[in-house]
Coordinates of C-alpha atoms and ligand atoms in Angstrom, one line a residue:
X806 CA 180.3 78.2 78.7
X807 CA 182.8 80.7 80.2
X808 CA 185.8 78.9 82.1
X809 CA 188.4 81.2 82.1
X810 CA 187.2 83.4 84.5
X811 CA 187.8 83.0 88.9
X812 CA 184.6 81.9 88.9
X813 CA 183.0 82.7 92.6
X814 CA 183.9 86.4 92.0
X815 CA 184.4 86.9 88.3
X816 CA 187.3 89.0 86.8
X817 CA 189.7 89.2 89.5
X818 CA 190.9 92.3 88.3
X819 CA 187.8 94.2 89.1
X820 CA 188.3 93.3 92.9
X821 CA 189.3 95.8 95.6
X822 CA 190.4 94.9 99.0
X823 CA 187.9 95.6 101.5
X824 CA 188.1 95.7 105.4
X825 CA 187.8 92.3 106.9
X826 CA 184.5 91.0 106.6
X827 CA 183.9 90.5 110.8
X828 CA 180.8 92.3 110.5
X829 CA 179.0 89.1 110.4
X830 CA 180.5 87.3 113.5
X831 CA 183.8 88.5 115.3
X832 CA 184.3 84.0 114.7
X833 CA 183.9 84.0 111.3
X834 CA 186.1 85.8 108.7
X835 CA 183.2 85.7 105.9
X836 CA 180.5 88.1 105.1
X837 CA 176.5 86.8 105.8
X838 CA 174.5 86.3 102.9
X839 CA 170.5 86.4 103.9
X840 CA 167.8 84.7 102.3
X841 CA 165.4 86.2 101.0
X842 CA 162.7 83.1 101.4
X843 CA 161.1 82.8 105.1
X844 CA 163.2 80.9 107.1
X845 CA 161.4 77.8 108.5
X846 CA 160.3 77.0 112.3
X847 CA 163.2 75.1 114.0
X848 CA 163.4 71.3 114.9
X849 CA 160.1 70.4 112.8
X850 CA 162.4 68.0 109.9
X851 CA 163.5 64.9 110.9
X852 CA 167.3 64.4 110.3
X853 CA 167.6 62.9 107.0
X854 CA 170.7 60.2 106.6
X855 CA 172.1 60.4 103.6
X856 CA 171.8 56.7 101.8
X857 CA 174.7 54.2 101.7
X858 CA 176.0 54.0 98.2
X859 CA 175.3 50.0 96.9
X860 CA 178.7 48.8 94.7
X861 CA 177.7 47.9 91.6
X862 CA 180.0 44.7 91.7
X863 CA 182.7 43.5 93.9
X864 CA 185.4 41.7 93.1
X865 CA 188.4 40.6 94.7
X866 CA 189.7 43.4 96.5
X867 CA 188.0 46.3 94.6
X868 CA 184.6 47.2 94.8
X869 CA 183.0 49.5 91.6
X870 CA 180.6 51.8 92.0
X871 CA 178.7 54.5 89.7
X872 CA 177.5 58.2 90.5
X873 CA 175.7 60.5 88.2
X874 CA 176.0 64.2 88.6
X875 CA 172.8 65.8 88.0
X876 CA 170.5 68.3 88.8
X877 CA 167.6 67.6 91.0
X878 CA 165.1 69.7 92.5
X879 CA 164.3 69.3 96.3
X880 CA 161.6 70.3 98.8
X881 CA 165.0 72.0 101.6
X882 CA 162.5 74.6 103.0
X883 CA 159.2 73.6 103.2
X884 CA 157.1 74.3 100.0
X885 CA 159.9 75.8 98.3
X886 CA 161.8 74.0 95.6
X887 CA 166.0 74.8 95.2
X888 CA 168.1 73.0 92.2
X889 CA 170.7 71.2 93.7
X890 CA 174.2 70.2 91.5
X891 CA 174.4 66.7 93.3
X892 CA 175.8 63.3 93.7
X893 CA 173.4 61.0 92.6
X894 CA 171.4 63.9 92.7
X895 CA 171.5 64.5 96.3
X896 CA 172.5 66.6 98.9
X897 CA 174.9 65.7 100.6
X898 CA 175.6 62.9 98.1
X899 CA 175.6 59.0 99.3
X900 CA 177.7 58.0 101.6
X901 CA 180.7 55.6 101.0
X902 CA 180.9 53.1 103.7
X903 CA 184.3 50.8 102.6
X904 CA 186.9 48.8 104.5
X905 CA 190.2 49.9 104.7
X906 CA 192.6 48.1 102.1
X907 CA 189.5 47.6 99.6
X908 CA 189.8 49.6 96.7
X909 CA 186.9 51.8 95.9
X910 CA 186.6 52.5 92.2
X911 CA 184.0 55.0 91.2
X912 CA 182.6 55.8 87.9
X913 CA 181.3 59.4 88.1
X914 CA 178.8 60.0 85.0
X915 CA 178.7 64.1 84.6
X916 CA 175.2 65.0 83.2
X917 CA 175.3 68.2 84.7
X918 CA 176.3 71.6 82.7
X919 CA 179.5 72.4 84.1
X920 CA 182.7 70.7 84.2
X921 CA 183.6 69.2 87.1
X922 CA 186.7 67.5 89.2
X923 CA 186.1 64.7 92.1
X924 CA 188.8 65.2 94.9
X925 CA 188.3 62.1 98.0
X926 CA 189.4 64.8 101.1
X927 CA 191.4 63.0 103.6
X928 CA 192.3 60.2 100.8
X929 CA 195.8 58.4 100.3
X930 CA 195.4 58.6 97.0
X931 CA 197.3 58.4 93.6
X932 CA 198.0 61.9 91.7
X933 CA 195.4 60.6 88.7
X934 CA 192.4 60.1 91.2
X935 CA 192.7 63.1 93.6
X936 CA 191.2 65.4 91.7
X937 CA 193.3 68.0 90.6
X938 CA 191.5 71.2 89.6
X939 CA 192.4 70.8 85.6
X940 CA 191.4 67.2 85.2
X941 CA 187.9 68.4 84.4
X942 CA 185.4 65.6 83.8
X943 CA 183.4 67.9 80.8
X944 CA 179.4 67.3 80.5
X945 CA 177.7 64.6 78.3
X946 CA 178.5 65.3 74.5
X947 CA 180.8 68.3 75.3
X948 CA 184.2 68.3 73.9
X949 CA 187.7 69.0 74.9
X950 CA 188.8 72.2 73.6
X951 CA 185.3 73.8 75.7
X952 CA 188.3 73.2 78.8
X953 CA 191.0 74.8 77.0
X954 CA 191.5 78.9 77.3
X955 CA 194.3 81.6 77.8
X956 CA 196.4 81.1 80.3
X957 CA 195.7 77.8 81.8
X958 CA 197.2 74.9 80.3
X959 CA 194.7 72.0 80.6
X960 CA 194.9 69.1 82.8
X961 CA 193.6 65.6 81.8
X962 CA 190.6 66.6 80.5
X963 CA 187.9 64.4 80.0
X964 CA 184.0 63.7 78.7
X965 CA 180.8 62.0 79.9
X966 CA 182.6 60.1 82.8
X967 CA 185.3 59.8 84.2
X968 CA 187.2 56.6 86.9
X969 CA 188.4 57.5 90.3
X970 CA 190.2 54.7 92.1
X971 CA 190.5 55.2 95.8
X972 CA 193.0 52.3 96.9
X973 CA 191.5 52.8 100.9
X974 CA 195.2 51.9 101.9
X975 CA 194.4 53.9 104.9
X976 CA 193.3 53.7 108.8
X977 CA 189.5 54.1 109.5
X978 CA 188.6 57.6 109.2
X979 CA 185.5 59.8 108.0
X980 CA 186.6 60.8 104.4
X981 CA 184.5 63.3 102.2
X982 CA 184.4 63.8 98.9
X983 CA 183.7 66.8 97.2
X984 CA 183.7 69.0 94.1
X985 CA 187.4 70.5 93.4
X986 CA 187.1 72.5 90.4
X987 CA 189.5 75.3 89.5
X988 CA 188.2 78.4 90.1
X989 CA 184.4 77.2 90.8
X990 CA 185.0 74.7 94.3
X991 CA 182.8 77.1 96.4
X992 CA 179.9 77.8 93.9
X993 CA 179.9 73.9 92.8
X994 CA 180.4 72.6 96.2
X995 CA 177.7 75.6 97.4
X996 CA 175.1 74.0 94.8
X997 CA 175.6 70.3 96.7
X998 CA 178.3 68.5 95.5
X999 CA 179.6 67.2 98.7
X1000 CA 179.4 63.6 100.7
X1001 CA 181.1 61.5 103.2
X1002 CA 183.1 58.6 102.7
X1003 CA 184.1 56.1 105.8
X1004 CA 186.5 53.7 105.7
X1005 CA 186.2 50.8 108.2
X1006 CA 189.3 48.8 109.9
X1007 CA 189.7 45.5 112.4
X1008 CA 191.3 48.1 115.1
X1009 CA 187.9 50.1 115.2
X1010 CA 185.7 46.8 114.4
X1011 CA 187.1 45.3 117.7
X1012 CA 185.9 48.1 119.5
X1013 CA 182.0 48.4 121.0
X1014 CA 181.4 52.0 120.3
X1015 CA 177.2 52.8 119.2
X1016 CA 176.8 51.6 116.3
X1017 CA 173.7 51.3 113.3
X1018 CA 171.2 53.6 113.8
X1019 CA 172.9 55.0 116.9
X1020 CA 176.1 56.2 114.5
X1021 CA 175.1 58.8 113.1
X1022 CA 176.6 61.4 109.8
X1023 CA 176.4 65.3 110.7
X1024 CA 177.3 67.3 107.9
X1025 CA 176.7 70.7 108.4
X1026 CA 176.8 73.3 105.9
X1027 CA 175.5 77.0 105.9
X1028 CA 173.4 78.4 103.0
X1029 CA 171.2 81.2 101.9
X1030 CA 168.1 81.2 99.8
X1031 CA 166.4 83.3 97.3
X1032 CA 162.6 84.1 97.5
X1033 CA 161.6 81.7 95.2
X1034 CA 163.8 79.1 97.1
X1035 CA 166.6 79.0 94.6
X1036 CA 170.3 79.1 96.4
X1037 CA 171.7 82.3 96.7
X1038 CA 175.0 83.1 95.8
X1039 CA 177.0 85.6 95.2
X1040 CA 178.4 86.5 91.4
X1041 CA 180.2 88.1 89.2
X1042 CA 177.0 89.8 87.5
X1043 CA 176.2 91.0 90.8
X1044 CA 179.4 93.8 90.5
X1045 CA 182.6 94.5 91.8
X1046 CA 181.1 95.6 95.3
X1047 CA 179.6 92.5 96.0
X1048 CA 182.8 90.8 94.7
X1049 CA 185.2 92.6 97.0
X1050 CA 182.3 91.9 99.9
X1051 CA 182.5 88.4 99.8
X1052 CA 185.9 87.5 99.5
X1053 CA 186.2 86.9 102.6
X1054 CA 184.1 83.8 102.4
X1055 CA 180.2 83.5 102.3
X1056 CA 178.0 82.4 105.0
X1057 CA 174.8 81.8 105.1
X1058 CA 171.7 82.2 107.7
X1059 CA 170.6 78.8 107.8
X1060 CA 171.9 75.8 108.8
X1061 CA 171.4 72.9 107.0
X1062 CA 172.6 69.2 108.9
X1063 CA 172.1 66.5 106.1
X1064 CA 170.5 68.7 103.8
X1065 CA 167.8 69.9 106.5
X1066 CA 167.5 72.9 108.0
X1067 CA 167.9 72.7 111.8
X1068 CA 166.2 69.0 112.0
X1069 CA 165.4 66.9 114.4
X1070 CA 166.8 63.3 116.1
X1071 CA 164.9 61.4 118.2
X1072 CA 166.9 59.4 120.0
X1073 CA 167.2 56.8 122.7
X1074 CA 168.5 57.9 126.3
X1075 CA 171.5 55.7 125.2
X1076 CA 175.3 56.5 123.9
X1077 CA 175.1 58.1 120.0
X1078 CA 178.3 58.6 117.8
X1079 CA 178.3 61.2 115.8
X1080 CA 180.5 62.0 112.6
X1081 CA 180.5 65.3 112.7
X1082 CA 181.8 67.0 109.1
X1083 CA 181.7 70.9 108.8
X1084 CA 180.6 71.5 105.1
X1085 CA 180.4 74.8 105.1
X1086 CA 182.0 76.7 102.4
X1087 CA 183.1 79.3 105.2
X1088 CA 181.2 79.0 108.5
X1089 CA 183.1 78.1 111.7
X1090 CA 181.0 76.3 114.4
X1091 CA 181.2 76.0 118.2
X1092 CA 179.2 73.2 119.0
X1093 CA 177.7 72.9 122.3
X1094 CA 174.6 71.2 124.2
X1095 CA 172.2 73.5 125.9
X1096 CA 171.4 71.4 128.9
X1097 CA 174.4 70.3 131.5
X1098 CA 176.7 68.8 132.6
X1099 CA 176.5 67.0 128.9
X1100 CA 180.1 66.7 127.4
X1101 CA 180.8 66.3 123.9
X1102 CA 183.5 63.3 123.6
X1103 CA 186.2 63.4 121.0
X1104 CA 187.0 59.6 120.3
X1105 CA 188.1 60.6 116.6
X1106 CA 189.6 63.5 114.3
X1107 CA 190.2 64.0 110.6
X1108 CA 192.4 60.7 110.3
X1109 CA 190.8 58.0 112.6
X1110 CA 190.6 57.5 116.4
X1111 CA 192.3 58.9 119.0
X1112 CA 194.4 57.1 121.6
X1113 CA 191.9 58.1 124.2
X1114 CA 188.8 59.9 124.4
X1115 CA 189.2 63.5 125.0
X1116 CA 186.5 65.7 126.4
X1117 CA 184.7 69.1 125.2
X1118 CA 182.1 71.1 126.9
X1119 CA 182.5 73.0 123.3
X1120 CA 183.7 71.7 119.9
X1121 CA 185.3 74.5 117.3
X1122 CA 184.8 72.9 113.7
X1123 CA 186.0 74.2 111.5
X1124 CA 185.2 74.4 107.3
X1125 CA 186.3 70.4 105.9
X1126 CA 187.2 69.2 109.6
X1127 CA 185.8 66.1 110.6
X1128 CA 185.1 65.1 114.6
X1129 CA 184.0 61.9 116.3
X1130 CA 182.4 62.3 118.7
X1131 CA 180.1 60.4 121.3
X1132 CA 177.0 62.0 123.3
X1133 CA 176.1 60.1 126.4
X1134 CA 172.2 60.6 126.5
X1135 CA 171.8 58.1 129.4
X1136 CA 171.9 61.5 131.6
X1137 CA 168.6 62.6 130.4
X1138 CA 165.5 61.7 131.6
X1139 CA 162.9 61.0 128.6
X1140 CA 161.0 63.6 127.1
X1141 CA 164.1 66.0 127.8
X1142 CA 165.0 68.3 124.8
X1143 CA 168.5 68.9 124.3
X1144 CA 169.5 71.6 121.3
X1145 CA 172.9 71.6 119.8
X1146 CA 174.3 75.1 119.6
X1147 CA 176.5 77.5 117.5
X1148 CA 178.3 79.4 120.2
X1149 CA 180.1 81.0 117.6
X1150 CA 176.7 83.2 116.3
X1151 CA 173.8 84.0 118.1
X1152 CA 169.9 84.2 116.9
X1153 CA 169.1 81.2 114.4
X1154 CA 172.4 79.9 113.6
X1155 CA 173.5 79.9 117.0
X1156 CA 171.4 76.8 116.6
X1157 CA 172.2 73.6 114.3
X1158 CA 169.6 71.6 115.5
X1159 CA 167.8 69.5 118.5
X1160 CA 168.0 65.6 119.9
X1161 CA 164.3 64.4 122.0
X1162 CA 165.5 62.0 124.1
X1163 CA 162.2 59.4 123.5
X1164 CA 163.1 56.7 126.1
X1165 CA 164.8 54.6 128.0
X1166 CA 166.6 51.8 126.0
X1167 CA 169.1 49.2 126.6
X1168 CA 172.9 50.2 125.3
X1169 CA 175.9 47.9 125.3
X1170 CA 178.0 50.2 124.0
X1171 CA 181.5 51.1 125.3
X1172 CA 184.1 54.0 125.4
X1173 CA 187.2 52.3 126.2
X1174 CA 189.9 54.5 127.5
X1175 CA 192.6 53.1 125.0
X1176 CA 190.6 53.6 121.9
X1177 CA 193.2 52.5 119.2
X1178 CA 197.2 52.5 118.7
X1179 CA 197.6 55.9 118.4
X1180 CA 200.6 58.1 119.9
X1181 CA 201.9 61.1 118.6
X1182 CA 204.9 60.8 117.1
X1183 CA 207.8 62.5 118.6
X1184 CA 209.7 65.0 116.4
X1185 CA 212.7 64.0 115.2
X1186 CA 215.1 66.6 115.2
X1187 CA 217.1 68.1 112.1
X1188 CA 214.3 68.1 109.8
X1189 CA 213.0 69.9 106.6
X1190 CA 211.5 73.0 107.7
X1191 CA 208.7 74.9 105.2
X1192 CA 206.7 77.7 105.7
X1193 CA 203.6 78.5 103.8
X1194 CA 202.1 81.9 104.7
X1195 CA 198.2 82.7 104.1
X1196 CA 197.6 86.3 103.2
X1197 CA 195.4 88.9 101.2
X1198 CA 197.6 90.0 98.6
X1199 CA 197.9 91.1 95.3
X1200 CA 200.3 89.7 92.8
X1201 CA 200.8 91.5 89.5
X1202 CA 197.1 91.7 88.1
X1203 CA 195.5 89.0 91.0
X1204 CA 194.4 90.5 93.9
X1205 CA 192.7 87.9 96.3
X1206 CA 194.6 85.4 98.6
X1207 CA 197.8 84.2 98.0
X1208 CA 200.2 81.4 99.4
X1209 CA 203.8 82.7 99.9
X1210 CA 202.9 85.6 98.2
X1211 CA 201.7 84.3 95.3
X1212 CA 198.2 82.7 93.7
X1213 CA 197.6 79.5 92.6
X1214 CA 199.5 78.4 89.7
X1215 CA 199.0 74.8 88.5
X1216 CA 202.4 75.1 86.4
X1217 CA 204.6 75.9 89.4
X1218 CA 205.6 73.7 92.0
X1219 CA 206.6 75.6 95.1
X1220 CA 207.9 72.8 96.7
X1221 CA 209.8 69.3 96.2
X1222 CA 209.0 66.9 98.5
X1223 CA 210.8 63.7 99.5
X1224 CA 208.8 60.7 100.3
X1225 CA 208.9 58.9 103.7
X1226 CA 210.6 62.0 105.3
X1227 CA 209.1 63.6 108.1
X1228 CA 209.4 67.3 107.3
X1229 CA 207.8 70.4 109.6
X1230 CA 205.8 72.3 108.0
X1231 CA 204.7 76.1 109.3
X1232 CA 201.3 77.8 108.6
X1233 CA 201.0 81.0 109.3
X1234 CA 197.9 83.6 108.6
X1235 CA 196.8 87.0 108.5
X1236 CA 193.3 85.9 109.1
X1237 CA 191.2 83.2 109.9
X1238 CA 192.2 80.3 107.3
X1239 CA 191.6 76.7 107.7
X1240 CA 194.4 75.2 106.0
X1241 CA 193.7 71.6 104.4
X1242 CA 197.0 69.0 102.5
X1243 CA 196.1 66.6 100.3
X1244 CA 197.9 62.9 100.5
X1245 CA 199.2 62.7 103.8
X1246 CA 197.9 63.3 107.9
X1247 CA 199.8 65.4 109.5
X1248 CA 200.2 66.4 113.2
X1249 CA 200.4 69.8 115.1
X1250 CA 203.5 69.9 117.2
X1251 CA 202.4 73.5 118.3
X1252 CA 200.2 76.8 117.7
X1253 CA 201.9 79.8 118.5
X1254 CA 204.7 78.7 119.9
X1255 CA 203.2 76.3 122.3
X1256 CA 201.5 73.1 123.2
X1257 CA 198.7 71.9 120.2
X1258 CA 195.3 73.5 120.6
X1259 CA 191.6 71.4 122.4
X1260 CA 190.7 70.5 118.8
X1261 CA 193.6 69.9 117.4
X1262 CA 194.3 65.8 118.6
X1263 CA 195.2 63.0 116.4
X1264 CA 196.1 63.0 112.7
X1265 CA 194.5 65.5 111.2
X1266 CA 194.5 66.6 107.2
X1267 CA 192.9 70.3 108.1
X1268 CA 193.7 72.7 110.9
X1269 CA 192.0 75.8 111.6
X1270 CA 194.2 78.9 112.4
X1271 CA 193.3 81.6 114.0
X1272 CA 194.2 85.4 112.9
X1273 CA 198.0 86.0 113.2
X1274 CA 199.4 83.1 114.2
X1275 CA 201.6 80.6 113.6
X1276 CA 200.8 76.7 113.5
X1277 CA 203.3 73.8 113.0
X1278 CA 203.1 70.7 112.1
X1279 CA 204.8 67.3 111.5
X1280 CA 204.1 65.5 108.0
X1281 CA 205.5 62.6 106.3
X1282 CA 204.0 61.6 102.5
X1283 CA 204.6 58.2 101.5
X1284 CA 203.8 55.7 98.4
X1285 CA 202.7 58.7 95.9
X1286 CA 204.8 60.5 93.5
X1287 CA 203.1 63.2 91.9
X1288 CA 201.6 67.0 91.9
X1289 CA 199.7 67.5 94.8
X1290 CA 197.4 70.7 96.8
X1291 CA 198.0 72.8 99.6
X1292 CA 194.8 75.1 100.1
X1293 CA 193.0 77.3 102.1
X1294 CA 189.7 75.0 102.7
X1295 CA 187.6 78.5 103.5
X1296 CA 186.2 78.3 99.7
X1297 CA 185.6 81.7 98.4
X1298 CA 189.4 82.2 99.8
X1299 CA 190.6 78.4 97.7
X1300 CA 188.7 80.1 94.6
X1301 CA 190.4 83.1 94.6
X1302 CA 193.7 81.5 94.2
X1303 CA 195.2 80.9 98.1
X1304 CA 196.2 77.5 96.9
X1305 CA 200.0 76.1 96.0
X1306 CA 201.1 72.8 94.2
X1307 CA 203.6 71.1 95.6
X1308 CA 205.5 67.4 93.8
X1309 CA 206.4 64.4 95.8
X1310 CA 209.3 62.6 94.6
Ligands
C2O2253 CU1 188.5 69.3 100.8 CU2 191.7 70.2 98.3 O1 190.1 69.8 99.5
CU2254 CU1 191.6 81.3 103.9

């Protein structure tokens, strides 16, 4: 086993810089990747829901749970079979459905054949449980020194399994977790090593939004397939033109929701909630219904609910962003056919996938207008001011993406952070890049120079920048002391190295 390689594109040495990639979509800063395999008729699969993971035991204040990595084979297009790397061996993995202030602790059993690293995205968590990308968790029966090679000093390294403890000390919120591996996040996560976690609260409990089957998980994620239905992906073996091709991120020509490729809901003419997670190693979405005067409404972001629904006749999500959001099918009469679109792309993934509106039903549901405490914080003024820019670049021998003009380097810190200090912190981009902290929410005070974006309400923990510009936002970490990530969340761009570490102290 080779890991001292940037995995997605091998030796980054043998890398070029290429034009941007816009070919594909003048929205997307990634290169399209076809399948090879027929791509199936649309809106024939129902929507699957991934399965609630069961605790193995609860105790007081901390429930445990267990997840084995492993490879499964699964029927994604029909009569084809593709390996999946997954969660339980799923795809997307279980999901984690947990109260706020509960702790989750999960043991996660590695019987795959690559090492791998568990980060919660979105989580409060300690610096021992977020997953940093050298605290491999190594296969069954393979030993330490496998993680150790030039150049990279190893992290925690460990065998077999490995105990994540997720204190939940949090508001309600859609979580996900997902693979975080140095070097191999985008291949590993690409293979199906991705799922949700929720955390529940009173303040959202009190609240009569839909709920049960009328709640809903939309993970989206963008993938390509070889004839014989195996993944596709690009890799090193492929060459140095294919390398330099797809640094720019790699999208795919279908579009899986829950694992399916453009399925189908059939739901009541009633109020749905949806939690919407974009998955997608690089693919941006612009979500919109095909039939008006339907609205999608916000009622939650990254980090919890709004203080009042907000309103979107199109939704930009972006790779690792999460949206709540509520779709009012009372308006439709039954039998109506409503497709949710990609207005980002056009031909097959302008389309995600299709609600049938079956019939009429009774719904005591409710959208309040005050949804929870939220209010922005206002900005206090003398603060810390950082800026981290996102570029192509080349630094020394690396030539990928750097942060600050330079590529990830676990050993260097290239910033101190107090905690309980709100500081400003200044994104800025050549290209698209959708730029993800771990630890804390943060806010956007303003995107070029003025007000916050449509999409960019409430505490979020990613935020998608546009080429050439400049975002801001207001961020406070609190309770941890350790190393933590800032990253580009595109994944091909994370893999080749646009990643810093920063310490909280
Ligand atoms: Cu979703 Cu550092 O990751
Ligand atoms: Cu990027």
């Amino acid at each position: 086993m080779k890991l001292s390689r940037r995995g997605f594109l091998g030796a980054a040495g043998a890398l070029t810089l290429t034009s941007c990639g816009l070919d594909a979509s003048p929205g997307q800063t990634a290169e399209l990747l076809t399948s090879e395999a027929p791509l199936p008729e649309a809106f024939k699969v129902p929507l699957p829901i991934p399965p609630v993971k069961k605790p193995l035991r609860t105790a007081a204040g901390v429930d445990y749970y267990r997840v084995v990595q492993q490879k499964a084979s699964l029927e994604i297009l029909p009569g084809l079979k593709t390996e999946i790397l997954g969660y339980d061996g799923l795809l997307p993995g279980p999901t984690f459905d947990v109260r706020s202030g509960r702790a989750t602790v999960v043991e996660q059993v590695n019987q795959l054949d690559v090492p791998t690293v568990v980060h919660l995205h979105g989580g409060h968590t300690p610096a021992a449980s977020d997953g940093w990308p050298l605290d491999l968790l190594m296969p069954n029966g393979e030993h330490h020194e496998h993680a150790g090679h030039s150049g990279m000093t190893g992290g925690d390294v460990k065998s077999g399994s490995r105990t994540y403890t997720y204190p939940n000390q949090q508001r309600a919120a859609a979580l996900w977790y997902h693979d975080h591996r140095m070097d191999y996040t985008a291949p590993q996560v690409y293979r199906g090593l991705f799922g949700l976690h929720l955390i529940r609260d009173a303040e959202e409990d009190a609240l009569s939004l839909p709920a049960g089957d009328r709640e809903v998980p939309l993970i989206l994620a963008d993938r390509a397939f070889a004839a014989d239905g195996s993944f596709r992906y690009p890799a090193a073996d492929d060459g140095p033109g294919v390398t330099a091709k797809y640094m720019e991120g790699v999208i795919g020509d279908v579009i899986l929701v829950n694992g399916a490729p453009w399925p189908v809901l059939e739901v009541d003419a009633a109020r749905y909630r949806f939690r919407i997670l974009n998955a997608s190693n690089a693919r941006r979405y612009e979500l919109a219904l095909d039939k008006g005067p339907a609205r999608l409404t916000q009622i939650g972001s990254d980090g919890g609910l709004l203080g009042a629904p907000l309103e979107h006749k199109t939704l930009v999500v972006a790779p690792a962003e999460r949206f709540d959001v509520v779709i009012d099918f009372t308006q439709y009469e039954p039998g109506t056919e409503v497709t949710l679109l990609n207005k980002l792309d056009s031909g097959r993934t302008g389309q995600v996938m299709r609600f049938k509106v079956a019939r009429k039903a009774p719904d005591d549901s409710f959208i309040p207008a005050r949804l929870s405490a939220y209010a922005a914080v206002p900005e206090p003024s003398g603060l810390v001011h950082r800026q981290w820019r996102f570029r192509r670049g080349n630094a020394g021998t690396h030539q990928g993406w750097t942060i600050n003009g330079r590529p990830f380097d676990p050993e260097n810190m290239q910033a101190t952070v107090k905690l309980d200090q709100y500081e400003v912190w200044s994104f800025v981009t050549d290209v698209h890049h959708p730029v993800h902290v771990h630890l804390a929410p943060f806010q956007v005070l303003r995107r070029g120079g003025g007000k916050p974006g449509p999409y960019d309400a409430g505490w979020k923990d990613t935020v998608d920048i546009r080429p050439a510009e400049v975002v801001e936002v207001l961020v406070r970490f609190t309770a941890h002391r350790g190393k933590y990530l800032i990253h580009c969340h595109n994944l091909e761009h994370e893999d080749m190295a646009m990643m810093a570490a920063f310490a909280t102290v």
